[in-house]
Coordinates of C-alpha atoms and ligand atoms in Angstrom, one line a residue:
M1 CA 8.0 9.2 13.9
A2 CA 7.8 13.1 13.4
T3 CA 6.4 13.4 9.2
P4 CA 9.3 15.5 8.4
T5 CA 9.5 18.2 6.9
A6 CA 10.8 18.7 3.7
P7 CA 14.8 19.1 3.9
V8 CA 16.4 22.8 2.9
S9 CA 19.8 21.8 4.0
A10 CA 22.7 19.5 3.4
R11 CA 22.3 19.5 6.8
A12 CA 18.5 18.4 7.1
V13 CA 19.1 15.7 4.3
V14 CA 21.7 14.0 5.9
G15 CA 20.1 14.7 9.4
Q16 CA 16.9 12.8 8.1
G17 CA 18.3 10.1 6.3
L18 CA 20.4 8.8 9.0
R19 CA 17.8 9.3 11.5
L20 CA 16.2 7.2 9.3
V21 CA 18.3 4.5 8.2
G22 CA 18.6 4.7 12.4
G23 CA 14.6 3.8 12.1
F24 CA 14.7 1.6 10.0
A25 CA 18.1 -0.3 11.6
R26 CA 16.8 -0.2 15.2
A27 CA 13.6 -2.1 13.7
R28 CA 15.6 -5.1 12.4
P29 CA 19.3 -5.9 14.3
A30 CA 20.6 -8.0 12.9
P31 CA 20.8 -8.2 9.2
F32 CA 21.8 -3.9 10.2
V33 CA 24.7 -4.8 12.1
L34 CA 25.9 -8.0 9.9
A35 CA 25.5 -6.1 6.4
V36 CA 27.2 -3.0 8.4
L37 CA 30.7 -5.8 9.7
G38 CA 30.8 -6.6 6.6
A39 CA 31.3 -3.5 5.2
T40 CA 33.6 -2.9 7.9
L41 CA 35.9 -5.6 7.1
F42 CA 36.3 -5.3 3.2
A43 CA 37.3 -2.0 4.4
G44 CA 39.7 -4.0 6.3
A45 CA 40.8 -6.6 3.5
I46 CA 41.2 -2.6 1.2
I47 CA 43.7 -1.5 3.5
A48 CA 45.1 -4.9 4.4
A49 CA 45.7 -5.6 0.9
S50 CA 47.2 -1.3 0.3
Q51 CA 49.7 -2.8 3.1
V52 CA 50.2 -6.5 1.5
I53 CA 50.7 -4.4 -1.7
G54 CA 53.8 -2.0 -0.2
W55 CA 55.2 -4.6 1.8
V56 CA 55.7 -6.8 -1.7
T57 CA 56.9 -3.6 -3.1
D58 CA 60.1 -3.2 -0.6
T59 CA 61.1 -6.7 0.9
V60 CA 60.3 -8.7 -2.8
I61 CA 60.2 -6.3 -5.8
V62 CA 62.0 -3.3 -5.3
P63 CA 65.4 -5.8 -4.1
V64 CA 65.2 -8.3 -6.9
L65 CA 64.8 -5.6 -9.5
T66 CA 67.0 -3.2 -8.1
G67 CA 69.7 -5.0 -6.1
G68 CA 69.0 -7.8 -8.1
E69 CA 68.4 -10.0 -5.3
P70 CA 67.1 -13.6 -6.2
R71 CA 63.4 -13.9 -5.4
E72 CA 63.9 -17.8 -4.3
G73 CA 61.6 -17.6 -0.8
K74 CA 60.3 -14.4 -1.4
L75 CA 57.6 -15.5 -3.7
L76 CA 56.0 -18.2 -1.8
P77 CA 55.0 -15.2 1.4
A78 CA 54.1 -12.9 -1.0
V79 CA 51.4 -14.6 -3.4
L80 CA 50.0 -15.3 0.4
A81 CA 49.3 -12.7 2.0
I82 CA 47.8 -11.6 -2.0
L83 CA 45.8 -14.2 -1.3
G84 CA 44.8 -14.6 1.8
V85 CA 43.8 -10.7 1.5
A86 CA 41.8 -11.7 -1.3
V87 CA 39.5 -14.3 0.5
W88 CA 39.2 -12.2 3.1
K89 CA 37.5 -9.4 0.7
A90 CA 35.3 -11.7 -0.8
A91 CA 33.6 -13.4 2.0
A92 CA 33.0 -9.5 3.7
I93 CA 31.9 -8.7 -0.2
V94 CA 29.2 -12.0 0.6
L95 CA 28.2 -10.9 4.7
R96 CA 27.9 -7.8 3.3
R97 CA 25.5 -7.5 -0.1
N98 CA 23.6 -11.0 1.9
A99 CA 22.8 -9.1 5.1
A100 CA 22.3 -6.3 3.0
G101 CA 19.6 -7.0 0.5
Y102 CA 18.1 -8.9 3.4
L103 CA 17.6 -5.8 5.5
Q104 CA 16.3 -3.9 2.8
F105 CA 13.6 -6.5 1.5
K106 CA 12.6 -7.2 4.8
T107 CA 11.8 -3.5 6.4
Q108 CA 10.0 -2.4 2.9
Q109 CA 7.9 -5.7 3.4
D110 CA 7.7 -4.2 7.0
V111 CA 6.9 -0.5 6.2
R112 CA 4.4 -2.0 3.6
E113 CA 2.7 -4.8 6.4
R114 CA 2.6 -1.7 8.5
L115 CA 0.9 0.7 5.4
I116 CA -1.8 -1.4 4.4
E117 CA -2.8 -2.9 8.3
H118 CA -2.9 0.7 9.1
Q119 CA -4.9 1.6 6.0
L120 CA -7.6 -0.8 7.0
G121 CA -8.4 0.5 9.8
L122 CA -9.9 3.7 8.6
S123 CA -13.3 5.5 8.0
L124 CA -15.1 4.3 4.4
S125 CA -14.8 8.6 4.4
W126 CA -11.6 8.7 4.2
F127 CA -11.2 6.1 1.7
G128 CA -14.2 7.7 -0.6
R129 CA -11.6 11.5 -0.4
Q130 CA -8.9 9.5 -1.7
S131 CA -7.3 8.6 -5.1
M132 CA -6.5 4.8 -5.3
G133 CA -3.8 5.6 -8.2
D134 CA -2.8 7.0 -5.2
L135 CA -2.5 4.7 -3.0
L136 CA -1.2 1.7 -5.0
A137 CA 1.2 4.0 -5.4
I138 CA 2.1 4.3 -2.0
A139 CA 1.3 0.9 -1.5
D140 CA 3.9 0.1 -3.6
N141 CA 6.5 3.0 -5.4
D142 CA 7.4 4.5 -1.9
T143 CA 7.8 1.9 0.4
R144 CA 10.0 1.2 -2.2
Q145 CA 11.4 3.6 -2.9
A146 CA 12.3 5.0 1.3
T147 CA 13.4 1.8 1.8
G148 CA 16.0 1.8 -1.1
V149 CA 18.3 4.1 1.3
L150 CA 18.7 0.8 3.4
A151 CA 20.8 -1.9 -0.4
P152 CA 23.4 0.8 -0.9
F153 CA 24.0 2.4 3.3
P154 CA 26.0 -0.4 5.1
Y155 CA 28.4 0.0 1.3
A156 CA 28.5 3.2 1.9
S157 CA 29.3 3.3 5.5
G158 CA 32.0 1.0 5.3
V159 CA 33.4 2.7 1.9
S160 CA 33.7 6.6 4.7
L161 CA 35.4 4.5 7.5
L162 CA 37.8 3.3 4.0
I163 CA 38.1 7.6 3.3
V164 CA 39.3 8.2 7.4
G165 CA 41.5 5.1 7.0
T166 CA 42.7 6.3 3.6
V167 CA 43.8 10.0 4.6
V168 CA 45.3 8.3 8.1
L169 CA 47.0 6.4 6.6
M170 CA 48.3 8.5 4.5
F171 CA 49.6 11.4 7.2
F172 CA 51.4 8.0 8.2
I173 CA 52.9 8.0 4.9
D174 CA 54.2 12.0 5.3
F175 CA 52.3 15.2 6.4
W176 CA 52.1 16.5 3.0
V177 CA 50.7 13.6 1.0
G178 CA 48.2 13.6 3.8
L179 CA 46.8 17.1 3.6
V180 CA 46.9 16.4 -0.3
A181 CA 44.1 13.3 0.1
L182 CA 43.0 15.2 3.2
V183 CA 42.1 18.5 1.0
G184 CA 41.6 16.1 -1.9
M185 CA 38.7 13.4 -0.2
A186 CA 37.0 16.7 1.7
L187 CA 36.5 17.9 -2.0
V188 CA 34.9 14.8 -3.1
V189 CA 32.2 14.3 0.2
F190 CA 31.6 17.8 -0.5
V191 CA 30.5 18.3 -3.8
E192 CA 28.5 14.8 -2.6
V193 CA 26.9 15.8 0.2
R194 CA 25.9 19.3 -2.6
A195 CA 24.8 16.4 -5.6
A196 CA 22.3 15.0 -3.2
V197 CA 20.8 18.3 -1.9
T198 CA 20.1 19.0 -4.9
V199 CA 18.0 16.7 -6.8
Y200 CA 15.9 16.4 -3.8
P201 CA 13.3 18.9 -4.5
A202 CA 13.6 17.2 -7.7
W203 CA 12.7 13.4 -6.4
E204 CA 9.5 15.1 -4.9
G205 CA 8.4 16.0 -7.9
I206 CA 9.3 12.5 -9.6
Q207 CA 7.2 10.2 -7.1
K208 CA 4.2 13.2 -7.5
Q209 CA 3.9 12.2 -10.5
M210 CA 4.2 8.7 -10.1
G211 CA 1.1 8.9 -8.4
K212 CA -0.3 10.8 -11.0
V213 CA 0.9 8.1 -13.6
T214 CA -0.5 5.3 -11.7
G215 CA -4.1 7.2 -10.5
V216 CA -4.0 7.7 -14.2
A217 CA -3.2 4.3 -15.4
H218 CA -5.6 2.7 -12.8
E219 CA -9.0 5.0 -13.7
S220 CA -9.0 3.8 -17.7
F221 CA -7.7 0.2 -16.6
D222 CA -10.7 0.1 -14.3
G223 CA -12.8 1.6 -16.6
A224 CA -12.3 -0.8 -19.0
L225 CA -16.0 -1.3 -20.5
T226 CA -16.9 2.8 -20.1
V227 CA -14.1 3.9 -22.0
K228 CA -14.1 1.0 -25.0
A229 CA -17.8 1.8 -25.6
L230 CA -17.5 5.0 -25.9
G231 CA -14.6 5.1 -28.1
R232 CA -12.7 7.2 -25.9
E233 CA -9.3 5.1 -26.0
E234 CA -7.7 7.4 -27.5
H235 CA -8.6 10.2 -25.2
E236 CA -7.1 7.8 -21.6
V237 CA -3.9 7.5 -23.8
A238 CA -3.8 11.3 -24.9
R239 CA -4.4 11.8 -21.2
L240 CA -1.6 9.6 -20.1
R241 CA 0.6 11.0 -22.7
T242 CA 1.0 13.6 -20.7
E243 CA 1.4 12.6 -17.1
S244 CA 4.0 9.9 -18.4
E245 CA 6.0 12.6 -20.4
D246 CA 5.7 15.1 -18.0
L247 CA 7.6 12.4 -15.1
A248 CA 10.0 11.0 -17.8
R249 CA 10.9 15.0 -18.6
R250 CA 11.5 15.4 -14.7
I251 CA 13.4 11.8 -14.3
A252 CA 15.9 12.8 -17.6
E253 CA 16.8 16.4 -16.1
T254 CA 17.0 15.1 -12.0
N255 CA 19.8 12.4 -14.2
S256 CA 21.2 14.4 -16.4
L257 CA 21.8 16.4 -12.8
W258 CA 23.0 14.1 -10.6
E259 CA 25.3 12.9 -14.5
T260 CA 27.0 15.9 -14.5
Y261 CA 28.1 15.8 -9.9
R262 CA 29.5 12.5 -11.3
V263 CA 31.6 13.7 -13.9
I264 CA 33.6 15.6 -11.1
I265 CA 33.8 13.2 -8.9
T266 CA 35.3 10.6 -10.7
T267 CA 37.4 13.3 -13.2
L268 CA 38.7 14.5 -9.1
M269 CA 39.4 10.9 -7.9
P270 CA 42.1 10.4 -10.4
A271 CA 43.1 14.1 -10.4
I272 CA 44.0 13.9 -6.7
S273 CA 45.7 10.4 -7.3
L274 CA 48.1 12.8 -9.5
A275 CA 49.2 15.2 -6.9
V276 CA 49.9 12.7 -4.9
L277 CA 52.2 11.2 -7.3
V278 CA 54.2 14.3 -7.5
V279 CA 53.7 15.2 -3.9
G280 CA 55.5 12.0 -2.8
A281 CA 57.7 11.2 -5.5
V282 CA 59.2 14.5 -3.7
R283 CA 59.0 13.5 -1.2
V284 CA 61.1 10.5 -1.9
D285 CA 64.0 12.0 -3.0
A286 CA 64.1 14.4 -0.5
G287 CA 64.0 10.2 1.8
A288 CA 61.4 11.7 3.6
A289 CA 58.7 8.6 2.7
S290 CA 59.4 5.7 1.7
A291 CA 58.5 4.2 -2.4
G292 CA 56.3 1.3 -1.7
D293 CA 54.3 3.2 1.3
V294 CA 53.4 6.3 -1.8
V295 CA 53.0 3.0 -4.1
S296 CA 50.5 1.8 -1.6
G297 CA 48.9 5.0 -0.9
L298 CA 48.0 5.2 -4.4
Y299 CA 46.3 1.8 -4.4
L300 CA 44.7 2.5 -1.9
L301 CA 43.0 5.6 -2.9
G302 CA 43.1 3.5 -6.6
L303 CA 40.2 1.1 -5.7
L304 CA 39.0 3.9 -3.5
A305 CA 38.2 5.5 -7.1
F306 CA 34.1 4.0 -7.5
P307 CA 33.4 3.4 -4.5
V308 CA 33.8 6.5 -3.4
Q309 CA 30.6 7.4 -5.6
L310 CA 28.9 5.1 -3.4
I311 CA 28.8 8.2 -0.5
A312 CA 27.0 10.1 -3.6
F313 CA 24.6 6.5 -3.6
V314 CA 24.1 7.1 -0.2
L315 CA 23.7 10.5 -0.8
F316 CA 21.0 10.0 -4.6
D317 CA 18.8 7.4 -2.8
M318 CA 18.7 9.6 1.1
A319 CA 17.7 12.0 -1.6
A320 CA 14.9 10.0 -3.1
S321 CA 13.6 8.2 0.3
L322 CA 13.1 11.2 2.1
P323 CA 9.7 12.1 0.4
A324 CA 8.3 8.5 0.1
Q325 CA 8.6 7.4 3.8
R326 CA 7.3 11.1 4.0
R327 CA 4.0 10.7 1.7
V328 CA 3.8 7.1 3.9
Q329 CA 3.9 8.3 6.7
T330 CA 1.0 10.9 6.0
V331 CA -1.2 7.9 5.7
L332 CA 0.0 6.4 8.8
E333 CA -0.1 9.3 10.7
V334 CA -4.4 9.3 9.1
D335 CA -6.1 9.6 12.0
E336 CA -9.9 8.7 11.3
V337 CA -9.7 4.9 12.7
V338 CA -13.2 3.9 13.1
E339 CA -13.5 3.3 17.1
Y340 CA -14.1 -0.4 18.8
G341 CA -15.6 -0.8 22.5
T342 CA -14.8 -4.0 23.6
E343 CA -18.8 -6.1 23.6
K344 CA -18.9 -9.4 22.4
A345 CA -21.0 -10.6 19.5
A346 CA -23.2 -13.7 20.4
P347 CA -24.6 -15.1 17.5
G348 CA -26.1 -18.7 17.4
S349 CA -29.1 -16.2 20.2
G350 CA -31.1 -15.7 17.2
P351 CA -32.4 -13.1 14.9
A352 CA -32.2 -9.7 17.1
P353 CA -33.8 -6.6 17.0
V354 CA -32.8 -3.5 15.5
A355 CA -33.2 0.3 16.3
G356 CA -32.1 3.6 15.1
D357 CA -32.2 6.8 18.3
R358 CA -32.7 9.7 16.1
V359 CA -29.7 9.1 13.8
S360 CA -29.0 12.1 11.4
F361 CA -25.8 11.5 9.5
G362 CA -24.3 13.4 5.7
Y363 CA -21.1 12.3 4.3
E364 CA -19.4 16.5 4.2
P365 CA -19.6 18.6 6.9
D366 CA -22.3 20.4 7.4
T367 CA -24.9 18.2 4.9
V368 CA -27.9 16.1 6.4
V369 CA -28.7 13.0 3.7
L370 CA -30.0 11.5 7.1
D371 CA -31.9 13.5 8.9
D372 CA -33.7 12.6 12.7
V373 CA -33.6 9.0 11.6
V374 CA -36.2 6.8 14.4
L375 CA -36.4 2.9 14.0
D376 CA -37.5 0.2 15.5
I377 CA -37.9 -3.6 14.0
P378 CA -38.4 -6.3 16.5
A379 CA -37.0 -9.0 16.1
G380 CA -37.4 -11.8 13.3
R381 CA -39.1 -9.1 11.2
T382 CA -38.4 -8.7 7.3
V383 CA -38.6 -5.7 6.3
A384 CA -38.2 -3.5 3.4
V385 CA -37.1 0.5 2.5
V386 CA -38.3 2.1 0.1
G387 CA -38.2 5.1 -1.7
P388 CA -36.9 7.8 -4.4
T389 CA -33.9 7.5 -5.9
G390 CA -31.3 9.7 -3.1
S391 CA -34.4 9.7 0.1
G392 CA -31.3 7.7 1.6
K393 CA -31.9 4.4 1.4
S394 CA -28.2 3.0 0.4
T395 CA -26.9 5.5 3.2
L396 CA -29.1 4.2 5.9
T397 CA -28.3 0.4 4.8
M398 CA -24.8 1.2 5.9
L399 CA -25.2 2.7 8.9
L400 CA -27.3 -0.2 10.3
A401 CA -23.8 -1.8 9.3
R402 CA -22.2 0.8 10.7
L403 CA -20.1 0.5 7.7
W404 CA -20.2 5.0 8.3
D405 CA -21.2 6.3 11.8
P406 CA -23.6 8.5 12.7
G407 CA -23.1 12.1 12.4
S408 CA -25.5 12.7 15.3
G409 CA -28.2 9.3 17.6
R410 CA -27.1 5.9 17.3
I411 CA -28.4 2.7 15.9
R412 CA -28.3 0.0 18.5
I413 CA -28.9 -4.4 18.4
D414 CA -30.1 -5.8 21.0
G415 CA -30.3 -2.9 22.8
R416 CA -27.3 -2.4 22.1
D417 CA -24.6 0.8 20.3
L418 CA -22.7 -0.2 17.1
R419 CA -19.4 1.4 18.7
S420 CA -19.8 0.4 21.2
F421 CA -18.3 -3.3 19.7
A422 CA -15.3 -4.6 19.9
R423 CA -13.6 -5.0 16.3
Y424 CA -14.2 -7.9 14.2
E425 CA -17.7 -8.0 16.6
L426 CA -20.1 -6.5 14.7
P427 CA -19.6 -8.8 11.7
R428 CA -20.9 -11.9 13.2
E429 CA -23.6 -11.1 13.5
I430 CA -24.6 -8.3 11.3
A431 CA -24.5 -9.0 6.7
F432 CA -24.4 -6.4 4.7
V433 CA -24.7 -7.3 1.5
S434 CA -24.2 -4.7 -2.1
Q435 CA -25.8 -4.6 -4.8
N436 CA -22.1 -4.1 -6.1
S437 CA -19.8 -6.7 -4.2
F438 CA -16.9 -7.6 -5.0
L439 CA -15.5 -11.2 -5.7
F440 CA -12.1 -12.3 -4.8
D441 CA -10.0 -13.9 -7.8
D442 CA -10.7 -17.4 -5.9
T443 CA -13.0 -20.2 -5.7
V444 CA -16.7 -20.5 -5.7
A445 CA -16.7 -21.8 -2.8
G446 CA -13.7 -19.7 -1.9
N447 CA -15.8 -16.5 -2.4
I448 CA -18.3 -17.9 -0.3
T449 CA -16.8 -19.1 3.2
L450 CA -13.7 -16.5 3.2
G451 CA -12.1 -18.7 4.7
G452 CA -14.0 -19.2 6.6
D453 CA -14.3 -23.2 8.5
Y454 CA -17.1 -24.6 6.5
R455 CA -18.3 -27.7 5.8
E456 CA -19.0 -28.3 2.3
E457 CA -23.0 -28.7 3.5
A458 CA -22.9 -25.9 5.2
I459 CA -21.7 -24.1 1.4
V460 CA -24.3 -25.9 -0.7
E461 CA -26.7 -24.8 1.6
A462 CA -26.1 -21.4 1.6
A463 CA -25.8 -21.1 -2.4
I464 CA -29.4 -23.0 -2.4
M465 CA -31.3 -20.4 -0.6
A466 CA -29.2 -17.8 -2.9
G467 CA -30.6 -19.2 -5.5
A468 CA -27.2 -19.6 -7.3
H469 CA -27.1 -23.7 -6.8
E470 CA -28.1 -24.7 -9.8
F471 CA -26.1 -22.2 -12.0
I472 CA -22.5 -23.2 -9.5
T473 CA -23.3 -26.8 -10.5
E474 CA -22.9 -26.1 -14.6
L475 CA -19.7 -24.8 -13.9
P476 CA -16.6 -25.7 -15.3
N477 CA -15.8 -27.5 -11.6
G478 CA -18.6 -26.7 -10.1
Y479 CA -17.9 -24.5 -6.7
D480 CA -13.8 -25.0 -7.1
T481 CA -14.6 -22.9 -10.5
R482 CA -12.2 -20.0 -9.9
I483 CA -14.3 -17.2 -10.9
G484 CA -10.8 -14.2 -11.6
E485 CA -10.9 -11.1 -10.7
R486 CA -14.2 -9.5 -9.8
G487 CA -16.5 -12.5 -11.5
A488 CA -15.9 -10.7 -14.7
A489 CA -16.8 -14.5 -16.3
L490 CA -20.0 -13.9 -14.4
S491 CA -23.7 -12.5 -14.7
G492 CA -24.6 -9.1 -12.6
G493 CA -27.7 -11.5 -11.2
Q494 CA -24.8 -14.3 -10.8
R495 CA -22.7 -12.3 -8.9
Q496 CA -25.4 -11.1 -7.1
R497 CA -25.9 -14.8 -5.6
I498 CA -23.2 -15.5 -4.5
A499 CA -22.9 -12.5 -2.9
L500 CA -26.1 -13.4 -1.1
A501 CA -24.5 -16.7 -0.4
R502 CA -21.4 -15.5 1.2
A503 CA -23.7 -13.3 3.6
L504 CA -26.0 -15.9 4.9
I505 CA -23.3 -19.0 5.7
R506 CA -22.8 -16.6 8.6
R507 CA -26.0 -17.0 10.0
P508 CA -25.8 -12.9 10.8
R509 CA -28.5 -11.6 14.0
V510 CA -29.1 -9.6 11.2
L511 CA -29.3 -9.5 7.8
I512 CA -29.0 -6.0 5.4
L513 CA -29.5 -6.3 1.6
D514 CA -29.4 -3.0 -0.6
D515 CA -30.8 -4.0 -3.2
A516 CA -29.1 -6.6 -4.0
T517 CA -31.3 -8.3 -5.7
S518 CA -31.9 -6.4 -8.5
A519 CA -29.9 -8.0 -11.3
V520 CA -31.7 -11.4 -10.5
D521 CA -34.8 -12.1 -12.6
P522 CA -37.4 -10.8 -10.8
S523 CA -39.0 -14.0 -10.5
V524 CA -36.3 -15.5 -8.8
E525 CA -35.6 -13.1 -6.9
A526 CA -38.8 -12.9 -5.4
Q527 CA -38.0 -17.3 -5.3
I528 CA -35.3 -15.7 -2.7
L529 CA -37.1 -13.8 -1.3
R530 CA -39.5 -15.8 -0.2
R531 CA -37.0 -18.9 0.9
L532 CA -35.3 -16.6 3.4
K533 CA -39.1 -15.5 4.4
S534 CA -39.7 -19.5 4.9
A535 CA -36.7 -20.9 6.3
D536 CA -36.2 -21.0 10.1
L537 CA -33.4 -17.8 9.3
P538 CA -32.0 -16.5 12.5
S539 CA -32.2 -13.5 11.3
T540 CA -34.1 -10.0 11.3
V541 CA -34.2 -8.6 7.7
I542 CA -34.0 -5.6 6.1
L543 CA -33.4 -5.0 2.4
V544 CA -34.1 -1.8 -0.2
A545 CA -36.4 -2.8 -2.8
Y546 CA -37.7 -1.6 -5.4
R547 CA -40.0 -4.4 -7.4
P548 CA -43.6 -4.3 -6.0
S549 CA -43.4 -8.6 -5.2
S550 CA -40.4 -8.1 -3.5
I551 CA -41.6 -5.8 -1.4
R552 CA -45.5 -7.3 -0.9
L553 CA -43.2 -10.4 0.9
A554 CA -42.0 -7.6 3.6
D555 CA -44.4 -8.1 7.4
E556 CA -43.0 -4.3 7.2
V557 CA -42.1 -1.1 5.2
V558 CA -40.3 1.9 6.0
Y559 CA -40.9 4.9 3.4
I560 CA -38.5 7.6 3.3
E561 CA -38.1 10.7 1.2
D562 CA -35.3 13.1 1.8
G563 CA -33.9 11.4 4.1
R564 CA -36.7 11.5 6.4
V565 CA -38.9 8.7 7.7
V566 CA -41.9 9.2 7.2
A567 CA -43.9 6.4 7.8
Q568 CA -43.5 2.5 9.0
S569 CA -46.2 0.5 8.7
S570 CA -47.4 -2.5 6.6
H571 CA -48.0 -2.0 2.4
E572 CA -51.1 -2.3 2.4
E573 CA -51.9 1.0 4.4
L574 CA -48.7 2.2 3.4
M575 CA -50.5 2.3 0.0
Q576 CA -53.8 3.7 1.3
T577 CA -52.2 6.8 3.4
Q578 CA -49.1 7.6 1.7
P579 CA -49.8 9.4 -1.8
G580 CA -46.4 9.7 -1.9
Y581 CA -45.8 6.1 -1.7
A582 CA -48.6 5.6 -3.4
R583 CA -46.8 7.2 -6.2
L584 CA -43.4 4.7 -6.3
V585 CA -45.0 1.7 -6.4
R586 CA -47.5 2.5 -8.9
A587 CA -44.3 3.8 -10.7
Y588 CA -42.6 0.7 -10.4
E589 CA -44.9 -1.2 -10.7
E590 CA -46.2 0.4 -14.2
D591 CA -42.6 0.0 -14.8
A592 CA -41.9 -4.1 -14.1
A593 CA -44.9 -4.4 -16.6
E594 CA -43.2 -3.1 -19.4
R595 CA -40.0 -4.7 -18.6
A596 CA -42.3 -7.8 -19.0
R597 CA -44.3 -6.5 -22.3
S598 CA -40.7 -5.7 -23.6
A599 CA -39.2 -9.0 -22.6
R600 CA -41.8 -10.9 -24.4
Ligands
ADP1 P1 -30.7 6.2 -2.5 O1 -29.7 4.6 -1.7 O2 -32.0 5.7 -1.7 O3 -31.0 6.1 -3.6 P2 -28.7 7.1 -0.7 O4 -28.5 6.9 0.1 O5 -27.3 6.5 -2.2 O6 -29.9 7.3 -1.8 O7 -28.1 9.1 -0.9 C1 -28.5 9.9 -0.3 C2 -27.3 11.2 -0.4 O8 -25.9 11.1 -0.3 C3 -27.8 11.1 -2.4 O9 -27.5 12.7 -2.5 C4 -26.4 11.2 -2.5 O10 -26.0 12.1 -3.7 C5 -25.6 11.7 -1.0 N1 -24.1 10.1 -1.5 C6 -24.3 9.2 -1.3 N2 -23.4 8.4 -0.9 C7 -22.3 9.6 -0.9 C8 -20.5 9.7 -0.9 N3 -20.0 8.6 -0.7 N4 -20.2 10.8 -1.0 C9 -21.1 12.5 -0.4 N5 -22.9 12.0 -0.9 C10 -23.2 10.5 -0.8
MG2 MG1 -29.2 3.5 -3.5

C-alpha cells in the first residue's frame, strides 16, 4: 500500500477512505461480508416495514375507519406481518453489529502487530531518532483511529442502500414525490461530504498534537525521579498543560464545526419530509397516488432521519482514519531494516575468536566515533577494554554484539562476518550486558530465562556465577519473586547481577560486558570476574572495565583513545609503554582509594 498523500478534495477523502476500507476488507473478508450482509438485510427490513405499513393503511386502517368495514379477520395478518418484519430487522442488527465489531477489533490487532513486528526489525539508529511518546501514540492511538472507520462502515453502506431504495420507491409512488426525495437526499449527502472534507485537515493537526501530549507525559513519567529530585513538578505540569490545552482547543474547534454540520443535516430531514407531504397531498388529491403509498414514503423518510447521519459519521471517521493510517504507514515504510545472512550459530562449540578488521563507525553521517579499529581476540581470552570517557568503548562493544553495524570494515566471530548470520542466530553466540540492562515485569527466574527452557539447576548456577544467588534467596519468594517493571524494588547492583545471570545462562561463546558490574561492590565485582575466569565457561570475555582490580584480572587489555585502538597488550606492559594508559589507571586507583576511605 503506497503512502496516501494528504487528500485535498472530497473525492480524494472518499476515494482514499474507500481504498483503505477495501484493503482492510480484503485482509478479513468473512466478517466484512457478514457485516455488510447484515446491513443490507437491515435496509431490506426497513423497506419491507414501510411496505407493510402502507399495506396495513390501505387494507385495514382506511377501510375500517372511513368505510366502516368490520376489522375481524384483518387484524391478525397485519400484526403477524409487522412482527415478522420486526424480527427480521432485529436479526439483521445483531448480525451487523457483531460482525462489524469483530472486523474492527481484529483489524486493529492486525495493524498493531504488523507495526510492532516491523519496528522490532529496524535498526537501533532509527530508534535513536524517534520520540518514544510519538511511537507510543502511533502504536496505540493511531492504529485505533485508522481502523475506527470499520465500525460505522457496514451500517453506512446499508444506509446508502436504504437511501437509494427510498428514492426509487418514491418514484414508484409518484414521479413528483420521487423528484422531491431525490433532490432532498442529494442535498443531505452533499452536506455530509462537505462536512467530512472540512474537518479533515483539523484531524491531522489533532493527531499530531496527541503525539506531542503523549510524548511530554511519557518524558515526565520516565524522568519522574529527576523531576521530583529537582522539584520540577510544576514546570512539567505547565509543559503538559500547554500541549494539552492546544489539543483540547483543536478538538473543541473541530467538534463545533462538526456539530454545525449535524444541525444542518438534522434540520434538512424534516424539511424533506414536509416537502414530500405537501407534494404527496397534492398528488393524492389529484388521484395520482394512494394515501397508503405516501404514508409509507413518509414513514421511510422518518426512519432515515437518524441513520442518514451515519453516512456523515463514516465520512468523519474516514477523515480521521486517513491521517492516522498515514502515520502508521510512515513507520511501516521505514526501510532501515537490519539485513541478515544465512549462517547458523554453533552454540556449544566452545569459545569463539573475535576480530575487527579496520572498523570505522559514526552515529551520524560524517562523524567518526571509531576510526580504523583493528582487533584480534583469540578464543577463550578475557580482554578488558580501557579508555577515557567518550573514547568509544561502549560503541565498540555494541558493534561487537551487532547492535549497530560498522560504517566500514567488518567484525568477525569464528572468522564469519556478523552480518552473514541469519536473524536470531547471533544472540545464541554472543551475549551483551550493558550498564543499564532492562528488567521485565516478571519473576526473577523469568528475567533470567526470558522464556527460554532451562532447568532450575541451570538458573541457580548462572545466578551463583553472577553473584546474585544470595540476595535472590533472601527475596520474599526467592526466584519466584516478581520484580515489577524495570526492577524498581532492586538496587542497581542487584539489577546488574540478574542481567549478568541472564547472559551467563545462555552459555554464550562470546560474553560482552559494558561496565556491567559498575554498581556492584568492588570486592563482589572482583569475585564475580574471578569466578567467570576460573569457571569452565565456553566464553571469550570482553569487558569494559574501570576498576584496577578488574583490569588486572584480564589476560589482556585493549587500550582505546579517541576511537582508535592505541595498543593491545598485557596490563603490565601497557603500564610501562603507554603513559596515557598509566595515567588513566592511576587516576582510577586514586579514585578507588578515595572511595574506600570515605566509605569507612
Ligand atoms: P565510552 O563508552 O568510551 O564512554 P561511547 O562509546 O559511549 O564512549 O561514546 C563515544 C562517542 O560517541 C562519544 O563522543 C559520544 O558522545 C558518542 N555517542 C555515543 N552514543 C551515541 C549515540 N547514540 N548517538 C550519537 N552519538 C553517540
Ligand atoms: Mg561507555
